[in-house]
Amino acid sequence: AHVYTLNGTDPEGDPVTYGLTYEAGSRRYFSVDANLGNVTLIEELDREKEDEIEVIVSISDGLSTVSEKVRILVTDANDESPEFINTPYIVQVPENSPSGSSIFKIEAVDRDTGSGGSITYFLQFTIDRHSGVLRIKSGVTLDYEKSRTHFVVVVAKDGGGKLRGDNKVFSATTTVTINVEDVQDTPPMFIGTPYYGYVYEDTLAGSEVLTVVALDGDRGKPNSIHYCIVNGSESSFEISNATGAISVIKSPNQLKKEVYELRVQASEVSPEGDVSAYAFAMVTIRVVDLNNHPPTFYGESGPQNRFELTMYEHPPEGEILRGLKITVNDSDQGANAKFNLRLVGPGGIFRVVPQTVLNEAQVTIIVENSAAIDYEKFKVLTFKLLAIEVNTPEKFSSTADVAIRLLDTNDNVPKFSSDYYIARIPENSPGGSNVVAVTATDPDSGLWGEVKYSIYGTGADLFLIHPSTGIIYTQPWAVLDAEVNSKYNFYVKAEDTDGKYSLAEVFITVLDVNDHSPEFNENIQEKTMIIGSPVKIEAIDQDAEEPNNIVDYSIMQADPANVFDIDQSTGEIKLKSYIRSLDIIHNITKNKDCVWSLVVQAKDRGSPSFSTTAVLKIDITEETLHKGPMAAFLMQTKDNPMKALGVLAGVMGIMVLITIMISTAMFWRNKRSNKIMPVRRIIKKRQTQQSRTVRMEWLKFKRPSNAAEKFVVEEDAKSLQNENSNNNVQAAPVPPAAPLPPPPPARAASGNTAVWRVPTVSGSLTPKFINKQLKKRGQSSAHNALVSELKMKFEKRN
C-alpha cells in the first residue's frame, strides 16, 4: 500500500533521487520509489508488537546527499480478539452466600486501544424457566472455530411450600455440556496477507516467486483448497492449484511492467468435487531492474546503428523524414529505461521527436531549416542520433549514424563573376576579333547547371557572343572607328535550361589608333602680320583621343631663319622680340616687299607619329587703321565677322530693352492720368551722309585695302580673312543685290576716292593686283552709294 510521498528539490534545478535505509538489525517495513518518492509498505504492521519504527530518509542530486532520521508511529486498528485470563475458572461459593453476592470476577483483555480494546461480558445461553428449554441467547452465534464446547449449569427449583405456609424450596443443579458441531459455513481464509513478491533481473523463467496459503474456515471437517489466478498475470505468472506457489514463466527482460497486481482465488472443494466457498487475495509482484541494458536502435530488420535516406534538397519545413524507420528501446524497467534523444551534427537543420523516451518509442526526424538543406553545400548530411539515460548512475548511451543523401533541384540562378565587364579594343580591329570573355556559373548539377549566353541592347549591334564560352567578339563585317563612336555598352544574359537567368552590363571602349595625320585647310596659306601681333596657323587631327590628336607646330624652313618664332602648342607665329619695326626688317633682308615664305610642320604626338607640312606666306606691316576704340575694334574684328555681328546684336538688344522700358513707363503714366494724351510722334531728321565710307566697310565683312590694295572697300575672297587667323576660305561670297544708289552728296574733291593709304612694302605687287585696284577705283562711287544706303537702313532700324 502507498503510505506517503517524499518531496524535495535541488537549488540548481538538477533532478533528485530518494532513498530509505534502516539501522542494522531493524526490520524493513517500507520501500521508496527513487524517482517519484512514493513510500510503499512492504511488511505487515502490528502495533501490538512494534508501535514505533525508525528509518533514515535521504535525497540526492547525484553529487551530494542529505539524510535525516525519521520516526514513524504505528496507529492502532481493531484487529485483536478479547482473551480470557486465568482460565479455567473454578469458583468456590459458600452455599449460604446471599442472593446478589459477587462470587467471581471474570476478566478478559483486548490488546487494541480505544473502543477496540473495551470489553463487555454476556452469557450466550438462556433457559425457559418454566419449560426448561435451553435456548441460544438472542443476538449470539455459535462458532465452532472459536468455541467447540459450552458448559451450562442449570438449576431446577420448586415453588416452595408457600401455599401451605411452608417456606422450604428445593432445587436441583445439573451441568449441561453443549458441544458445538462444525458445519461448512465459513469460507476459506488467506494467511499472511498482504502478499508481496519480487522478480529480479537474474531470476530464471519458471522460478517460484512466493506462495500463498489459505485455510478452510471450518476446522472440524476442513475441505481441500484449490488456487487459481483470476487476473493481472498477463501470461507472465502461474500458480500451483494445490500449493499456492506462484512462479514467473517469462524471463525478466520480457516483462513489460514494473509492478504486477495478481488477483488470486482460493476455493473450498468438497469431497464430492463441488466448490462450496471461495476467497480472494491480492498479490503484488515487483520487477526489480538492475539497469544492465543501454538504449538500442532498431531498424525494420532488427538492431541497427546506421540509417540512410535519399531525398531532394529544400524540403518544406515541418516535413517528416518518412523514409527513416527508426525505433529505440531500453530493455530495463522503470527509471532505468528512461532516456533522452537528440541529434548531434549541423545545428538547426532537423529536430528529433520525442526527446524523452520511457522504454521504447518510434523516432521521428522533422525538417526545421529548409534553406540549409542545400545540395550545393552538402551532397550528404550526416548526423548522429544519440540516446542517453537520464536518471541512472551508469548513464548508458548508444548512437546511430543517420546519412541523408541529397538530390539536386534547379534552385539556383546563373550568376556572373562580376556585375559589369569593362573591355577595350583597338579601332580598325578586323571583324571577328575577341573583345572580352564573360563568365557565369550555375552551381546546379546536370543540365540545370549548363549556361547559355546572349547579348542585347542598343550597343550590341556590332558584337556577337559565343553561347557556350561567353566570348564576346565583333561582327565579321564590323568596323570600329574611335572617331565615329568610341563607347559601346549593352547587356549580357546568362540563362539555364529552365529559363532562370541573370544579367551583367558590358562596357566596351574603342581605343584610338593614330591613323590620321594633322591636316591644314590649305597647303599654301597667306597671312598678314602686323608688327607686334602674332598670326596663327591651325591643323586638325581627326584622331579621337590624346595624344594622337594633339598637334605640335614647328618651322621647318625660313629664309632668313632668324626672324620668326612659333608656339609649339598653339601655332602662333610671331616676330623675334628684337624686331619692332620695318626698319629692322629692312636691315635683315634686302627683300623690300617684306613677304616671307615659311615651311611649317604640324606633327601629332601619336605612336607612330604623323606630320603634315604647309607653305605659309607672311606679309609684314606696321600700319593701323585709326586711332580710337572704333578703329581698334574694327581691326580686331575684321577677320571675325561673327564677333562683330554679336556685338551689333547686343547693342540692338539693349536699345530694344530701353525702348520697351520707356513705353511701359509712358503706359502706366497715361493710365494713372484722367486726360487723354495725344499721340506724339518724334520724327528724326535724316543726317547727311558723309563720304567716310571706310567706317562702314566692316559691314560688308571685307578687308579694306591700302595703297597696295589692302584697304579697298571691295576685296577678293582672301580679304574676308583676318590676317592673324587661320581661316582660309577660298570661295568668294556673292555680294548682295543692292538697291539703286541715291545721288551722291556734294564733295569738295569729286575726282578722288576716299582711300586710307598706309605706307607699306608688299611682296605681292604683281600686275594682277594692280589691275584689280584700278578696276575697283572705277567702281568706288557705286560702292560708296551702297555703303551710304546700308548705313541709313541701319540707323533707321536702331
Short mmCIF file of C-alpha atoms in Angstrom, two decimals, residues 8-433:
data_model
loop_
_atom_site.label_atom_id
_atom_site.label_comp_id
_atom_site.label_asym_id
_atom_site.label_seq_id
_atom_site.Cartn_x
_atom_site.Cartn_y
_atom_site.Cartn_z
CA GLY A 8 12.33 17.57 -2.42
CA THR A 9 14.10 19.90 -4.87
CA ASP A 10 17.63 20.90 -5.77
CA PRO A 11 18.51 24.66 -5.77
CA GLU A 12 20.47 24.21 -9.02
CA GLY A 13 17.49 22.56 -10.68
CA ASP A 14 19.12 19.12 -11.03
CA PRO A 15 16.88 16.04 -10.76
CA VAL A 16 16.85 14.39 -7.35
CA THR A 17 16.51 10.79 -6.16
CA TYR A 18 15.16 9.45 -2.88
CA GLY A 19 16.28 6.65 -0.58
CA LEU A 20 15.18 4.77 2.61
CA THR A 21 17.66 2.89 4.80
CA TYR A 22 17.42 1.20 8.19
CA GLU A 23 19.75 0.68 11.05
CA ALA A 24 21.44 -2.67 11.27
CA GLY A 25 19.17 -5.42 12.66
CA SER A 26 15.98 -3.44 12.03
CA ARG A 27 13.13 -4.93 10.11
CA ARG A 28 12.39 -3.36 6.72
CA TYR A 29 8.79 -2.27 6.61
CA PHE A 30 8.94 0.36 3.81
CA SER A 31 10.47 0.97 0.39
CA VAL A 32 10.63 4.15 -1.68
CA ASP A 33 10.50 4.86 -5.44
CA ALA A 34 13.84 6.59 -6.06
CA ASN A 35 12.43 8.94 -8.72
CA LEU A 36 8.85 9.58 -7.61
CA GLY A 37 9.36 9.47 -3.83
CA ASN A 38 6.38 7.15 -3.28
CA VAL A 39 6.77 5.22 0.01
CA THR A 40 5.23 1.73 -0.06
CA LEU A 41 4.51 -0.66 2.83
CA ILE A 42 6.26 -3.99 2.17
CA GLU A 43 5.69 -5.78 5.56
CA GLU A 44 2.53 -6.11 7.67
CA LEU A 45 2.43 -3.75 10.65
CA ASP A 46 1.40 -4.90 14.14
CA ARG A 47 1.15 -2.10 16.65
CA GLU A 48 0.79 -4.60 19.46
CA LYS A 49 4.26 -5.88 18.59
CA GLU A 50 6.01 -2.68 17.40
CA ASP A 51 4.36 0.69 17.62
CA GLU A 52 7.33 2.83 16.55
CA ILE A 53 9.66 2.46 13.51
CA GLU A 54 12.81 4.47 12.77
CA VAL A 55 14.04 4.93 9.17
CA ILE A 56 16.73 7.08 7.53
CA VAL A 57 15.38 9.21 4.64
CA SER A 58 17.87 10.53 2.02
CA ILE A 59 17.72 12.84 -1.02
CA SER A 60 20.49 13.21 -3.61
CA ASP A 61 21.21 15.17 -6.79
CA GLY A 62 23.84 12.68 -7.90
CA LEU A 63 26.70 14.60 -6.31
CA SER A 64 25.54 15.50 -2.84
CA THR A 65 23.30 13.51 -0.45
CA VAL A 66 21.30 14.75 2.53
CA SER A 67 20.00 12.21 5.12
CA GLU A 68 17.63 12.54 8.07
CA LYS A 69 16.31 10.07 10.64
CA VAL A 70 12.52 9.87 10.76
CA ARG A 71 10.35 8.26 13.45
CA ILE A 72 7.17 6.58 12.20
CA LEU A 73 4.32 5.94 14.69
CA VAL A 74 2.04 2.96 14.04
CA THR A 75 -1.57 3.75 14.90
CA ASP A 76 -3.99 1.11 16.31
CA ALA A 77 -6.65 -0.81 14.43
CA ASN A 78 -9.23 -3.22 15.96
CA ASP A 79 -7.54 -6.39 14.86
CA GLU A 80 -7.33 -8.34 18.20
CA SER A 81 -9.91 -10.60 19.89
CA PRO A 82 -10.56 -10.48 23.63
CA GLU A 83 -8.86 -13.22 25.60
CA PHE A 84 -9.93 -14.60 28.99
CA ILE A 85 -7.16 -14.73 31.51
CA ASN A 86 -6.55 -17.22 34.33
CA THR A 87 -8.65 -19.89 32.75
CA PRO A 88 -10.08 -22.36 33.54
CA TYR A 89 -12.39 -20.81 36.07
CA ILE A 90 -13.11 -22.80 39.18
CA VAL A 91 -15.16 -20.89 41.73
CA GLN A 92 -15.80 -21.88 45.28
CA VAL A 93 -19.04 -20.38 46.55
CA PRO A 94 -20.32 -20.89 50.06
CA GLU A 95 -23.75 -22.30 49.90
CA ASN A 96 -25.07 -19.70 52.25
CA SER A 97 -23.95 -16.85 50.12
CA PRO A 98 -26.78 -14.36 49.98
CA SER A 99 -28.50 -13.65 46.72
CA GLY A 100 -26.83 -10.90 44.70
CA SER A 101 -23.45 -11.58 46.22
CA SER A 102 -20.43 -11.30 43.99
CA ILE A 103 -18.89 -14.66 43.76
CA PHE A 104 -16.30 -14.26 41.00
CA LYS A 105 -14.90 -11.80 38.54
CA ILE A 106 -14.30 -12.97 35.08
CA GLU A 107 -11.60 -10.96 33.31
CA ALA A 108 -10.76 -10.73 29.64
CA VAL A 109 -8.29 -8.43 27.86
CA ASP A 110 -8.10 -6.93 24.33
CA ARG A 111 -4.73 -5.54 23.25
CA ASP A 112 -6.36 -3.00 20.96
CA THR A 113 -6.68 0.55 22.23
CA GLY A 114 -9.59 2.83 22.41
CA SER A 115 -13.04 1.48 21.68
CA GLY A 116 -11.49 -1.53 20.02
CA GLY A 117 -9.98 -2.53 23.33
CA SER A 118 -13.04 -2.09 25.58
CA ILE A 119 -14.77 -5.37 26.65
CA THR A 120 -18.35 -6.19 27.54
CA TYR A 121 -19.49 -9.52 29.05
CA PHE A 122 -22.68 -11.51 28.38
CA LEU A 123 -24.00 -15.08 28.53
CA GLN A 124 -24.60 -16.95 25.34
CA PHE A 125 -27.46 -19.08 26.53
CA THR A 126 -30.81 -18.54 28.16
CA ILE A 127 -33.27 -21.08 29.58
CA ASP A 128 -37.02 -21.01 29.74
CA ARG A 129 -37.75 -21.09 33.42
CA HIS A 130 -40.99 -22.92 33.08
CA SER A 131 -40.38 -25.43 30.34
CA GLY A 132 -36.69 -25.85 30.88
CA VAL A 133 -35.95 -25.27 27.21
CA LEU A 134 -32.37 -24.18 26.78
CA ARG A 135 -32.06 -21.61 24.02
CA ILE A 136 -29.26 -19.69 22.37
CA LYS A 137 -29.47 -16.18 23.58
CA SER A 138 -30.78 -13.68 21.11
CA GLY A 139 -28.03 -11.96 19.15
CA VAL A 140 -25.49 -14.68 19.89
CA THR A 141 -24.00 -17.00 17.26
CA LEU A 142 -22.11 -20.14 17.94
CA ASP A 143 -18.77 -20.62 16.26
CA TYR A 144 -17.13 -23.97 16.23
CA GLU A 145 -13.83 -22.39 15.31
CA LYS A 146 -13.95 -20.20 18.42
CA SER A 147 -15.53 -22.45 20.99
CA ARG A 148 -16.41 -26.03 20.42
CA THR A 149 -17.94 -26.83 23.92
CA HIS A 150 -20.08 -24.82 26.28
CA PHE A 151 -20.98 -25.84 29.87
CA VAL A 152 -24.20 -24.54 31.25
CA VAL A 153 -25.26 -25.12 34.86
CA VAL A 154 -28.99 -25.43 35.10
CA VAL A 155 -30.77 -25.14 38.40
CA ALA A 156 -34.22 -26.53 38.77
CA LYS A 157 -36.10 -25.49 41.83
CA ASP A 158 -39.62 -25.91 43.01
CA GLY A 159 -42.02 -23.29 44.04
CA GLY A 160 -41.66 -23.98 47.74
CA GLY A 161 -44.49 -24.52 50.27
CA LYS A 162 -45.96 -21.06 50.09
CA LEU A 163 -49.48 -22.41 49.74
CA ARG A 164 -49.09 -24.50 52.79
CA GLY A 165 -47.27 -21.83 54.59
CA ASP A 166 -44.08 -23.71 54.18
CA ASN A 167 -41.12 -21.65 53.01
CA LYS A 168 -38.92 -24.52 52.02
CA VAL A 169 -37.71 -24.56 48.39
CA PHE A 170 -35.94 -27.49 46.91
CA SER A 171 -33.74 -27.35 43.89
CA ALA A 172 -31.55 -29.48 41.79
CA THR A 173 -28.45 -28.46 39.84
CA THR A 174 -27.02 -30.06 36.83
CA THR A 175 -24.35 -29.17 34.30
CA VAL A 176 -25.22 -29.26 30.67
CA THR A 177 -22.31 -29.80 28.33
CA ILE A 178 -23.02 -28.27 24.96
CA ASN A 179 -20.77 -29.46 22.14
CA VAL A 180 -20.88 -27.24 19.05
CA GLU A 181 -20.79 -29.23 15.89
CA ASP A 182 -18.83 -27.89 12.88
CA VAL A 183 -20.73 -27.15 9.67
CA GLN A 184 -19.48 -25.84 6.27
CA ASP A 185 -20.43 -22.25 6.80
CA THR A 186 -17.08 -20.46 6.89
CA PRO A 187 -15.26 -19.54 3.67
CA PRO A 188 -11.55 -20.15 3.34
CA MET A 189 -9.18 -17.52 4.71
CA PHE A 190 -5.78 -16.46 3.39
CA ILE A 191 -2.99 -16.44 5.91
CA GLY A 192 -0.17 -13.89 5.88
CA THR A 193 -1.80 -11.26 3.74
CA PRO A 194 -0.96 -8.97 2.06
CA TYR A 195 1.36 -10.84 -0.26
CA TYR A 196 4.43 -9.27 -1.89
CA GLY A 197 6.89 -10.86 -4.23
CA TYR A 198 9.95 -9.70 -6.21
CA VAL A 199 11.33 -10.76 -9.56
CA TYR A 200 14.93 -9.80 -10.15
CA GLU A 201 16.58 -9.36 -13.48
CA ASP A 202 18.64 -12.50 -12.99
CA THR A 203 15.62 -14.60 -12.00
CA LEU A 204 15.15 -17.55 -14.28
CA ALA A 205 11.93 -18.32 -16.03
CA GLY A 206 9.96 -20.91 -14.03
CA SER A 207 11.35 -19.81 -10.70
CA GLU A 208 8.99 -19.61 -7.71
CA VAL A 209 8.33 -16.11 -6.58
CA LEU A 210 6.14 -16.66 -3.49
CA THR A 211 3.47 -18.99 -2.02
CA VAL A 212 0.04 -18.00 -0.86
CA VAL A 213 -1.72 -20.03 1.89
CA ALA A 214 -5.46 -20.30 2.51
CA LEU A 215 -7.29 -22.48 5.09
CA ASP A 216 -10.85 -23.66 5.27
CA GLY A 217 -12.61 -21.66 7.92
CA ASP A 218 -14.44 -24.77 9.06
CA ARG A 219 -11.97 -26.52 11.34
CA GLY A 220 -13.95 -29.60 12.13
CA LYS A 221 -14.01 -31.16 8.73
CA PRO A 222 -11.97 -28.85 6.54
CA ASN A 223 -12.27 -29.10 2.77
CA SER A 224 -9.32 -29.02 0.43
CA ILE A 225 -8.27 -25.64 -1.05
CA HIS A 226 -7.84 -25.04 -4.80
CA TYR A 227 -5.84 -21.97 -6.01
CA CYS A 228 -6.06 -20.02 -9.29
CA ILE A 229 -5.07 -16.58 -10.67
CA VAL A 230 -8.13 -14.62 -11.70
CA ASN A 231 -6.42 -11.69 -13.49
CA GLY A 232 -3.32 -9.45 -13.56
CA SER A 233 -0.92 -12.13 -14.72
CA GLU A 234 -0.72 -11.03 -18.35
CA SER A 235 0.55 -14.55 -19.10
CA SER A 236 3.70 -13.84 -17.13
CA PHE A 237 2.92 -15.76 -13.93
CA GLU A 238 1.23 -19.03 -12.91
CA ILE A 239 0.11 -20.57 -9.59
CA SER A 240 0.10 -24.15 -8.34
CA ASN A 241 -3.52 -25.26 -7.85
CA ALA A 242 -2.68 -27.33 -4.80
CA THR A 243 0.14 -25.49 -3.05
CA GLY A 244 -0.49 -21.85 -4.00
CA ALA A 245 3.11 -21.41 -5.20
CA ILE A 246 3.34 -18.54 -7.74
CA SER A 247 6.07 -18.78 -10.42
CA VAL A 248 7.29 -16.44 -13.20
CA ILE A 249 7.05 -18.07 -16.61
CA LYS A 250 8.91 -15.39 -18.64
CA SER A 251 12.45 -14.11 -18.46
CA PRO A 252 12.65 -10.78 -16.62
CA ASN A 253 13.69 -8.85 -19.71
CA GLN A 254 10.39 -9.89 -21.32
CA LEU A 255 8.33 -8.44 -18.51
CA LYS A 256 6.86 -5.18 -19.76
CA LYS A 257 5.66 -3.82 -16.43
CA GLU A 258 7.42 -2.83 -13.30
CA VAL A 259 4.60 -3.95 -10.98
CA TYR A 260 2.09 -6.78 -11.47
CA GLU A 261 -1.08 -6.99 -9.35
CA LEU A 262 -2.36 -10.60 -9.30
CA ARG A 263 -5.86 -11.44 -8.06
CA VAL A 264 -5.68 -14.96 -6.54
CA GLN A 265 -8.72 -17.04 -5.68
CA ALA A 266 -8.80 -19.80 -3.01
CA SER A 267 -11.78 -22.15 -3.34
CA GLU A 268 -13.07 -24.93 -0.98
CA VAL A 269 -13.60 -28.16 -2.82
CA SER A 270 -15.82 -30.75 -1.15
CA PRO A 271 -15.03 -34.45 -1.30
CA GLU A 272 -17.64 -34.66 -3.97
CA GLY A 273 -15.68 -32.09 -6.01
CA ASP A 274 -18.07 -29.22 -5.53
CA VAL A 275 -16.85 -25.70 -4.81
CA SER A 276 -18.62 -24.56 -1.70
CA ALA A 277 -16.89 -21.28 -0.87
CA TYR A 278 -14.04 -19.14 -2.02
CA ALA A 279 -11.97 -16.14 -1.04
CA PHE A 280 -9.72 -13.66 -2.86
CA ALA A 281 -6.34 -12.12 -2.13
CA MET A 282 -4.18 -9.58 -3.98
CA VAL A 283 -0.56 -10.46 -4.71
CA THR A 284 1.84 -7.65 -5.66
CA ILE A 285 4.93 -8.66 -7.63
CA ARG A 286 7.59 -6.06 -8.36
CA VAL A 287 10.13 -6.49 -11.15
CA VAL A 288 13.41 -5.24 -9.77
CA ASP A 289 15.60 -3.90 -12.61
CA LEU A 290 19.39 -3.98 -12.41
CA ASN A 291 19.95 -1.43 -15.27
CA ASN A 292 22.25 -3.51 -17.37
CA HIS A 293 20.86 -2.60 -20.79
CA PRO A 294 21.74 0.52 -22.76
CA PRO A 295 19.24 2.07 -25.19
CA THR A 296 19.30 0.29 -28.55
CA PHE A 297 18.27 1.46 -32.02
CA TYR A 298 16.30 -0.86 -34.27
CA GLY A 299 15.53 -0.81 -37.96
CA GLU A 300 12.98 -2.80 -39.86
CA SER A 301 15.19 -5.90 -39.70
CA GLY A 302 16.49 -5.65 -36.14
CA PRO A 303 19.20 -3.78 -34.23
CA GLN A 304 20.85 -1.22 -36.48
CA ASN A 305 23.40 1.55 -35.96
CA ARG A 306 23.29 3.23 -39.40
CA PHE A 307 20.30 4.62 -41.26
CA GLU A 308 20.33 6.14 -44.77
CA LEU A 309 17.82 8.20 -46.73
CA THR A 310 17.81 9.85 -50.17
CA MET A 311 15.72 13.00 -50.62
CA TYR A 312 15.51 16.19 -52.69
CA GLU A 313 17.06 19.36 -51.35
CA HIS A 314 14.96 22.10 -49.74
CA PRO A 315 12.00 20.04 -48.46
CA PRO A 316 9.25 22.10 -46.79
CA GLU A 317 9.81 22.95 -43.16
CA GLY A 318 7.89 20.69 -40.82
CA GLU A 319 8.08 17.71 -43.17
CA ILE A 320 8.73 14.32 -41.56
CA LEU A 321 11.50 12.16 -43.00
CA ARG A 322 9.21 9.19 -43.52
CA GLY A 323 11.85 7.14 -45.21
CA LEU A 324 13.65 6.64 -41.89
CA LYS A 325 12.18 3.74 -39.91
CA ILE A 326 13.91 4.01 -36.54
CA THR A 327 12.83 2.53 -33.22
CA VAL A 328 14.72 2.92 -29.94
CA ASN A 329 14.31 0.64 -26.94
CA ASP A 330 15.75 0.21 -23.45
CA SER A 331 15.09 -3.27 -22.02
CA ASP A 332 15.44 -2.09 -18.44
CA GLN A 333 12.39 -1.18 -16.38
CA GLY A 334 11.18 1.92 -14.62
CA ALA A 335 13.61 4.74 -14.21
CA ASN A 336 16.38 2.61 -15.69
CA ALA A 337 14.53 2.64 -19.01
CA LYS A 338 14.14 6.41 -19.22
CA PHE A 339 16.47 8.19 -21.67
CA ASN A 340 16.77 11.30 -23.81
CA LEU A 341 17.14 11.55 -27.60
CA ARG A 342 19.00 14.23 -29.52
CA LEU A 343 20.68 14.82 -32.87
CA VAL A 344 24.40 15.59 -32.96
CA GLY A 345 25.62 17.37 -36.10
CA PRO A 346 24.93 20.59 -38.04
CA GLY A 347 22.58 22.51 -35.80
CA GLY A 348 19.18 23.89 -36.59
CA ILE A 349 18.51 21.73 -39.67
CA PHE A 350 16.49 18.84 -38.19
CA ARG A 351 14.89 18.07 -34.86
CA VAL A 352 14.05 14.73 -33.32
CA VAL A 353 10.76 13.71 -31.69
CA PRO A 354 10.29 12.54 -28.97
CA GLN A 355 13.09 13.97 -26.94
CA THR A 356 12.39 11.84 -23.83
CA VAL A 357 11.55 8.14 -24.04
CA LEU A 358 10.43 5.57 -21.50
CA ASN A 359 11.27 2.02 -22.57
CA GLU A 360 10.52 2.34 -26.30
CA ALA A 361 9.49 4.85 -28.96
CA GLN A 362 9.33 5.40 -32.70
CA VAL A 363 11.93 8.03 -33.68
CA THR A 364 10.70 10.86 -35.93
CA ILE A 365 13.06 13.37 -37.59
CA ILE A 366 11.44 16.64 -38.76
CA VAL A 367 12.79 19.33 -41.12
CA GLU A 368 13.44 22.58 -39.26
CA ASN A 369 15.52 24.69 -41.70
CA SER A 370 14.78 24.04 -45.36
CA ALA A 371 17.29 26.59 -46.69
CA ALA A 372 20.21 24.78 -45.04
CA ILE A 373 19.37 21.52 -46.83
CA ASP A 374 21.25 22.59 -49.95
CA TYR A 375 22.74 20.16 -52.44
CA GLU A 376 25.32 22.74 -53.48
CA LYS A 377 26.61 22.90 -49.88
CA PHE A 378 26.17 19.31 -48.75
CA LYS A 379 25.89 16.29 -51.00
CA VAL A 380 25.41 14.18 -47.88
CA LEU A 381 24.17 15.38 -44.49
CA THR A 382 25.49 13.22 -41.65
CA PHE A 383 24.15 13.21 -38.10
CA LYS A 384 24.47 11.06 -35.04
CA LEU A 385 21.33 10.04 -33.21
CA LEU A 386 22.22 9.87 -29.50
CA ALA A 387 20.19 8.12 -26.79
CA ILE A 388 21.44 8.60 -23.22
CA GLU A 389 19.84 7.53 -19.94
CA VAL A 390 18.55 10.25 -17.66
CA ASN A 391 18.39 9.20 -14.01
CA THR A 392 20.81 6.31 -13.72
CA PRO A 393 24.30 6.42 -12.28
CA GLU A 394 25.61 4.44 -15.24
CA LYS A 395 24.28 6.90 -17.87
CA PHE A 396 24.26 4.21 -20.52
CA SER A 397 24.04 5.56 -24.06
CA SER A 398 24.15 4.48 -27.68
CA THR A 399 24.42 6.20 -31.05
CA ALA A 400 23.27 5.57 -34.60
CA ASP A 401 24.57 7.28 -37.75
CA VAL A 402 21.99 9.00 -39.96
CA ALA A 403 23.15 9.75 -43.53
CA ILE A 404 20.85 11.83 -45.76
CA ARG A 405 21.87 11.89 -49.41
CA LEU A 406 20.54 14.95 -51.21
CA LEU A 407 19.25 15.10 -54.78
CA ASP A 408 19.69 18.30 -56.74
CA THR A 409 16.89 20.61 -57.92
CA ASN A 410 17.12 23.68 -60.13
CA ASP A 411 17.17 26.13 -57.26
CA ASN A 412 19.98 28.43 -58.39
CA VAL A 413 20.15 31.24 -60.92
CA PRO A 414 23.26 31.56 -63.12
CA LYS A 415 25.49 34.21 -61.62
CA PHE A 416 28.11 36.28 -63.35
CA SER A 417 31.54 36.62 -61.87
CA SER A 418 31.01 40.40 -61.98
CA ASP A 419 28.04 42.73 -62.27
CA TYR A 420 29.76 44.52 -65.14
CA TYR A 421 32.62 43.92 -67.56
CA ILE A 422 34.93 46.58 -68.97
CA ALA A 423 36.77 45.84 -72.18
CA ARG A 424 38.99 47.73 -74.60
CA ILE A 425 39.64 47.01 -78.24
CA PRO A 426 41.74 48.99 -80.71
CA GLU A 427 39.91 50.60 -83.56
CA ASN A 428 40.36 49.13 -87.00
CA SER A 429 40.48 45.66 -85.45
CA PRO A 430 39.41 43.05 -88.01
CA GLY A 431 35.93 41.55 -87.89
CA GLY A 432 35.63 38.56 -85.58
CA SER A 433 38.16 39.92 -83.06
#
